Amino acid sequence: MYRFVVVVTVLGLGMGAGTARAQFRLPMKLEELERRVHADSNDPAAHFNVALAYWNAKRWQDADHALRNAIMLDPRFAPAYVALSYLPFAQRSSLWDEVRENRVPDEWKARIEESDQFLRHAYMIDPFVELRSVDVVQPRSAPYLEALEMFYGEYVRDYFDGVDQYFQAKYQDAYDRFTRVINSLDGDRHPDRVPNNVFWWHGLASARVEKWPDAIADFDRLVDRSLEPTKRDSLVHFPLRTNEFRYILAYVKQRSGAVNEAIDLYREALTNDIGLYMAHVRLTGSRYRAAAGKYGEPPRSPPTVLSRFGARAAGPEGRRASRIYAVHLSCSEPV
């Protein structure tokens, strides 16, 4: 039991001592990005990009305002919700530890609740939303990771390396790292030893590299655990809830080709939350594909999914057809 508590606590760490600050690498200076916003104030991409520049300059209120403008103009602009979710942690680096230790100052509690809501919203829009902005908030230096490995073991280093690789869109590397973590914890025989956040990242990485059985198994476990309070990780702050895990499991099954199973899960998600709009959208798309496959037609997305907003939320095919928003969300150390 003691080892499991250590595992959960350590793998629940966010930004800690020895971490280095990073910045967004942007293709132009703040002044030029501001000019672009003024030239086209209805372009959500322009507001998003200038928000990242404000973030680099630590102009937090301006960054917050620009990101909110982006989602006001495009309510399905998932990367902006991710950025809004992590903005408080950029403003206050101690917030990682305060959340983990359940000692968030009263004046920050509303921000944390809103942060959780933003992150849930991002995953509901696009379960595979790009998370490179997170790498700016919690970069970890090599000496810090080496110290963790020396003190806690190689699997802890593997976990943090895997998280960083996922943020950097190195999905196969991330999958390999998280698989090693699960193997180190003997997760196949003793899944209760594996914290929820390990299954979460392993599930996302598995889906990204189309290891569908692994991804489905991971999200199945997360749904089951969320239904039983005794199986939740009380030491790890995790903003998603049962119905949101169920929705993501449905999405993964849909992407894997198990369309009928996905339809059942979308229906179950809607039974629990009729207001889950993206479940309506994906259920419509799933029914269309199921009908098309039944009659031997090539599966195509219905017109509602190929709309300007829906295309962005419909996976890689839709995103390629939609406008590219984010600009160079890779991270670099400041000079």
Coordinates of C-alpha atoms in Angstrom, one line a residue:
M1 CA 0.0 0.0 0.0
Y2 CA 2.8 2.4 0.9
R3 CA 4.5 1.9 -2.5
F4 CA 1.2 2.6 -4.3
V5 CA 0.7 5.9 -2.4
V6 CA 4.3 6.9 -3.3
V7 CA 3.6 6.0 -7.0
V8 CA 0.3 8.0 -7.0
T9 CA 1.9 11.0 -5.3
V10 CA 5.0 11.2 -7.4
L11 CA 3.2 10.6 -10.7
G12 CA 0.7 13.3 -9.7
L13 CA 3.4 15.9 -9.5
G14 CA 3.1 18.9 -11.8
M15 CA 5.7 21.6 -12.0
G16 CA 8.3 21.3 -9.3
A17 CA 11.7 22.4 -8.2
G18 CA 14.3 22.3 -10.9
T19 CA 12.0 23.0 -13.8
A20 CA 12.8 25.6 -16.4
R21 CA 10.5 28.2 -17.9
A22 CA 9.9 28.0 -21.6
Q23 CA 8.1 30.1 -24.1
F24 CA 6.0 29.7 -27.2
R25 CA 8.0 30.0 -30.4
L26 CA 6.1 32.3 -32.6
P27 CA 6.7 33.3 -36.2
M28 CA 6.5 37.0 -35.6
K29 CA 6.8 39.6 -32.9
L30 CA 4.0 40.8 -30.6
E31 CA 3.5 44.1 -32.4
E32 CA 2.9 42.3 -35.7
L33 CA 0.4 39.9 -34.1
E34 CA -1.4 42.8 -32.5
R35 CA -1.6 44.5 -35.9
R36 CA -3.2 41.3 -37.4
V37 CA -5.8 41.3 -34.6
H38 CA -6.7 44.9 -35.4
A39 CA -6.8 44.1 -39.1
D40 CA -9.2 41.2 -38.7
S41 CA -10.9 41.3 -35.3
N42 CA -13.2 38.4 -36.3
D43 CA -10.4 35.9 -36.8
P44 CA -10.2 33.6 -33.8
A45 CA -6.7 32.5 -34.9
A46 CA -5.4 36.0 -34.7
H47 CA -6.7 36.4 -31.1
F48 CA -5.2 33.0 -30.2
N49 CA -1.8 33.8 -31.6
V50 CA -1.5 37.2 -30.0
A51 CA -2.6 35.5 -26.7
L52 CA 0.5 33.3 -26.9
A53 CA 2.7 36.4 -27.4
Y54 CA 1.1 38.0 -24.4
W55 CA 1.7 34.8 -22.5
N56 CA 5.4 35.0 -23.4
A57 CA 5.5 38.6 -22.2
K58 CA 3.7 37.6 -18.9
R59 CA 0.8 39.9 -19.7
W60 CA -1.6 37.6 -18.2
Q61 CA -4.8 39.6 -18.3
D62 CA -4.2 40.4 -22.0
A63 CA -3.6 36.7 -22.7
D64 CA -6.8 35.7 -20.9
H65 CA -8.8 38.4 -22.8
A66 CA -7.4 37.3 -26.2
L67 CA -8.1 33.6 -25.5
R68 CA -11.7 34.3 -24.4
N69 CA -12.2 36.4 -27.6
A70 CA -11.0 33.4 -29.6
I71 CA -13.5 31.0 -28.1
M72 CA -16.3 33.6 -28.3
L73 CA -15.6 33.8 -32.1
D74 CA -15.2 30.0 -32.5
P75 CA -16.8 28.1 -29.6
R76 CA -15.1 24.9 -30.9
F77 CA -11.6 26.2 -30.9
A78 CA -10.2 23.5 -28.6
P79 CA -6.6 24.6 -28.2
A80 CA -7.8 27.9 -26.8
Y81 CA -9.7 26.1 -24.1
V82 CA -6.5 24.2 -23.3
A83 CA -4.5 27.4 -23.0
L84 CA -7.1 29.0 -20.8
S85 CA -7.1 25.9 -18.6
Y86 CA -3.3 26.1 -18.0
L87 CA -3.0 29.9 -17.9
P88 CA -3.5 30.1 -14.1
F89 CA -0.6 27.7 -13.6
A90 CA 1.6 29.9 -15.7
Q91 CA 0.6 32.9 -13.6
R92 CA 1.2 31.1 -10.3
S93 CA 3.8 28.3 -10.5
S94 CA 3.1 27.1 -6.9
L95 CA -0.5 26.3 -8.0
W96 CA 0.6 22.8 -9.1
D97 CA 1.6 21.9 -5.6
E98 CA -1.3 23.7 -4.0
V99 CA -3.8 21.8 -6.1
R100 CA -2.0 18.5 -5.4
E101 CA -1.9 19.2 -1.6
N102 CA -5.4 20.5 -1.5
R103 CA -4.4 23.9 -0.1
V104 CA -5.4 26.3 -2.9
P105 CA -5.8 29.8 -1.6
D106 CA -9.4 31.0 -1.5
E107 CA -8.8 33.7 -4.1
W108 CA -7.6 31.0 -6.6
K109 CA -10.3 28.4 -6.1
A110 CA -12.7 29.8 -8.6
R111 CA -9.9 29.9 -11.2
I112 CA -9.1 26.3 -10.6
E113 CA -12.8 25.3 -11.0
E114 CA -12.9 27.3 -14.2
S115 CA -9.6 25.7 -15.4
D116 CA -11.1 22.3 -14.9
Q117 CA -14.2 23.3 -16.9
F118 CA -12.0 24.6 -19.8
L119 CA -10.0 21.4 -19.9
R120 CA -13.2 19.3 -19.9
H121 CA -14.6 21.4 -22.7
A122 CA -11.5 21.0 -24.8
Y123 CA -11.6 17.2 -24.6
M124 CA -15.3 17.2 -25.3
I125 CA -14.7 19.2 -28.5
D126 CA -11.7 17.1 -29.6
P127 CA -10.4 14.2 -27.4
F128 CA -7.2 14.4 -29.4
V129 CA -6.7 18.1 -29.0
E130 CA -3.1 19.3 -29.3
L131 CA -1.5 19.9 -25.9
R132 CA 1.7 21.5 -26.8
S133 CA 0.8 24.7 -24.9
V134 CA 1.0 22.6 -21.7
D135 CA 4.7 22.0 -22.3
V136 CA 5.3 25.7 -21.9
V137 CA 3.6 25.6 -18.4
Q138 CA 5.4 22.6 -16.9
P139 CA 8.8 22.0 -18.7
R140 CA 11.2 19.8 -16.7
S141 CA 14.9 20.1 -16.7
A142 CA 17.1 17.0 -17.2
P143 CA 18.7 17.3 -13.8
Y144 CA 15.3 17.4 -12.2
L145 CA 14.2 14.2 -14.1
E146 CA 17.5 12.5 -13.2
A147 CA 17.0 13.3 -9.5
L148 CA 13.5 11.8 -9.7
E149 CA 14.8 8.7 -11.4
M150 CA 17.6 8.2 -8.8
F151 CA 15.2 8.7 -5.8
Y152 CA 12.1 6.9 -7.0
G153 CA 13.1 4.6 -9.9
E154 CA 13.3 4.5 -13.7
Y155 CA 9.5 4.2 -14.1
V156 CA 9.0 7.7 -12.7
R157 CA 11.5 9.1 -15.3
D158 CA 9.7 7.1 -17.9
Y159 CA 6.3 8.6 -16.9
F160 CA 7.5 12.2 -17.1
D161 CA 9.4 11.6 -20.3
G162 CA 6.2 10.1 -21.7
V163 CA 4.1 13.1 -20.7
D164 CA 6.6 15.5 -22.3
Q165 CA 6.8 13.4 -25.5
Y166 CA 3.0 13.4 -25.8
F167 CA 3.0 17.2 -25.4
Q168 CA 5.6 17.4 -28.2
A169 CA 3.4 15.1 -30.4
K170 CA 5.9 12.3 -30.3
Y171 CA 3.2 9.8 -29.8
Q172 CA 5.0 6.5 -30.4
D173 CA 7.7 7.5 -28.0
A174 CA 5.1 8.4 -25.4
Y175 CA 3.3 5.1 -25.9
D176 CA 6.5 3.2 -25.4
R177 CA 7.3 5.1 -22.2
F178 CA 3.8 4.7 -20.7
T179 CA 3.8 1.0 -21.6
R180 CA 7.1 0.7 -19.7
V181 CA 5.6 2.4 -16.7
I182 CA 2.6 0.0 -16.6
N183 CA 5.0 -3.0 -17.0
S184 CA 7.2 -1.7 -14.2
L185 CA 4.1 -1.6 -11.9
D186 CA 3.1 -5.1 -13.1
G187 CA -0.1 -3.5 -14.4
D188 CA -1.3 -6.4 -16.4
R189 CA -1.7 -8.6 -13.4
H190 CA -2.3 -5.8 -10.9
P191 CA -4.1 -3.0 -12.6
D192 CA -5.0 -1.4 -9.2
R193 CA -1.3 -0.5 -8.9
V194 CA -1.6 1.8 -11.9
P195 CA -2.7 5.4 -11.1
N196 CA -5.5 6.9 -13.2
N197 CA -3.2 9.4 -14.9
V198 CA -1.0 6.7 -16.2
F199 CA -4.0 4.9 -17.8
W200 CA -5.1 8.3 -19.1
W201 CA -1.9 9.2 -20.9
H202 CA -1.3 5.6 -22.1
G203 CA -4.8 5.6 -23.5
L204 CA -4.4 8.8 -25.4
A205 CA -1.0 7.8 -26.7
S206 CA -2.3 4.3 -27.7
A207 CA -5.1 6.0 -29.7
R208 CA -2.7 8.3 -31.4
V209 CA -0.7 5.4 -32.7
E210 CA -3.8 3.4 -33.4
K211 CA -3.2 0.7 -30.7
W212 CA -7.0 0.6 -30.4
P213 CA -7.3 -2.4 -28.0
D214 CA -4.9 -0.8 -25.5
A215 CA -6.7 2.6 -25.8
I216 CA -10.1 1.0 -25.3
A217 CA -8.9 -1.0 -22.3
D218 CA -7.4 2.1 -20.6
F219 CA -10.6 4.2 -21.0
D220 CA -12.7 1.3 -19.9
R221 CA -10.8 1.2 -16.7
L222 CA -11.1 4.9 -16.2
V223 CA -14.9 4.7 -16.7
D224 CA -15.1 1.8 -14.2
R225 CA -12.9 3.5 -11.6
S226 CA -14.9 6.8 -11.9
L227 CA -18.1 4.9 -11.0
E228 CA -16.5 3.5 -7.8
P229 CA -15.3 6.2 -5.3
T230 CA -13.0 3.6 -3.6
K231 CA -11.1 3.2 -6.9
R232 CA -10.5 6.9 -7.5
D233 CA -7.1 8.4 -6.9
S234 CA -7.7 10.8 -4.1
L235 CA -4.2 12.0 -4.3
V236 CA -4.3 13.1 -7.9
H237 CA -6.4 16.0 -9.1
F238 CA -8.2 14.9 -12.3
P239 CA -10.9 17.2 -13.8
L240 CA -12.7 14.7 -16.0
R241 CA -15.8 12.9 -14.7
T242 CA -17.5 9.6 -15.5
N243 CA -19.7 10.7 -18.4
E244 CA -16.7 12.5 -20.0
F245 CA -14.6 9.3 -19.8
R246 CA -17.6 7.5 -21.4
Y247 CA -17.7 10.0 -24.2
I248 CA -14.0 9.7 -24.9
L249 CA -14.3 5.9 -24.8
A250 CA -17.1 6.2 -27.4
Y251 CA -14.9 8.4 -29.6
V252 CA -12.0 6.0 -29.4
K253 CA -14.3 3.1 -30.3
Q254 CA -15.7 5.1 -33.2
R255 CA -12.2 5.8 -34.5
S256 CA -11.3 2.1 -34.1
G257 CA -14.2 1.1 -36.3
A258 CA -16.4 -0.3 -33.6
V259 CA -19.2 2.0 -34.7
N260 CA -22.1 0.2 -33.1
E261 CA -20.4 0.1 -29.7
A262 CA -19.6 3.8 -30.1
I263 CA -23.3 4.5 -30.8
D264 CA -24.4 2.7 -27.7
L265 CA -21.9 4.7 -25.6
Y266 CA -22.8 8.0 -27.1
R267 CA -26.5 7.3 -26.3
E268 CA -25.5 6.4 -22.7
A269 CA -23.6 9.6 -22.4
L270 CA -26.5 11.6 -23.7
T271 CA -28.9 9.8 -21.3
N272 CA -26.7 11.1 -18.5
D273 CA -26.2 14.6 -20.0
I274 CA -28.6 15.6 -22.7
G275 CA -26.6 18.9 -23.1
L276 CA -23.5 17.1 -24.2
Y277 CA -23.6 18.7 -27.7
M278 CA -20.6 17.0 -29.2
A279 CA -22.1 13.6 -28.4
H280 CA -25.1 14.6 -30.5
V281 CA -22.7 15.6 -33.4
R282 CA -20.7 12.4 -33.2
L283 CA -23.7 10.2 -32.7
T284 CA -25.1 11.6 -36.0
G285 CA -21.9 11.0 -37.7
S286 CA -21.6 7.4 -36.3
R287 CA -25.2 6.6 -37.5
Y288 CA -24.4 7.9 -40.9
R289 CA -21.2 5.8 -41.2
A290 CA -23.0 2.7 -39.9
A291 CA -25.7 3.1 -42.5
A292 CA -23.3 3.8 -45.2
G293 CA -21.3 0.7 -44.3
K294 CA -24.4 -1.4 -44.2
Y295 CA -25.3 -0.6 -47.8
G296 CA -21.8 -0.9 -49.1
E297 CA -21.2 2.8 -49.6
P298 CA -17.9 4.4 -48.6
P299 CA -18.3 6.0 -45.2
R300 CA -18.5 9.8 -45.4
S301 CA -19.2 12.5 -42.8
P302 CA -22.7 14.0 -42.9
P303 CA -22.9 17.7 -43.8
T304 CA -23.3 18.8 -40.2
V305 CA -19.9 17.3 -39.4
L306 CA -18.3 18.9 -42.4
S307 CA -19.5 22.4 -41.4
R308 CA -16.9 25.1 -40.7
F309 CA -17.0 24.3 -36.9
G310 CA -17.7 20.6 -37.1
A311 CA -14.8 19.8 -39.4
R312 CA -12.4 21.0 -36.8
A313 CA -13.8 18.6 -34.2
A314 CA -14.1 15.6 -36.5
G315 CA -10.6 14.2 -36.2
P316 CA -7.6 14.5 -38.5
E317 CA -9.6 14.4 -41.7
G318 CA -11.8 17.2 -40.6
R319 CA -8.9 19.2 -39.3
R320 CA -7.1 19.0 -42.6
A321 CA -10.2 20.3 -44.4
S322 CA -10.6 23.2 -41.9
R323 CA -8.5 26.2 -41.3
I324 CA -5.2 25.7 -39.6
Y325 CA -5.2 27.8 -36.4
A326 CA -2.3 27.2 -34.1
V327 CA 1.1 28.6 -35.2
H328 CA 4.3 26.7 -34.2
L329 CA 3.2 25.5 -30.8
S330 CA 6.6 24.0 -30.2
C331 CA 8.5 25.3 -27.2
S332 CA 11.9 26.7 -26.8
E333 CA 13.9 27.9 -23.8
P334 CA 14.1 31.7 -23.6
V335 CA 17.5 33.2 -24.4

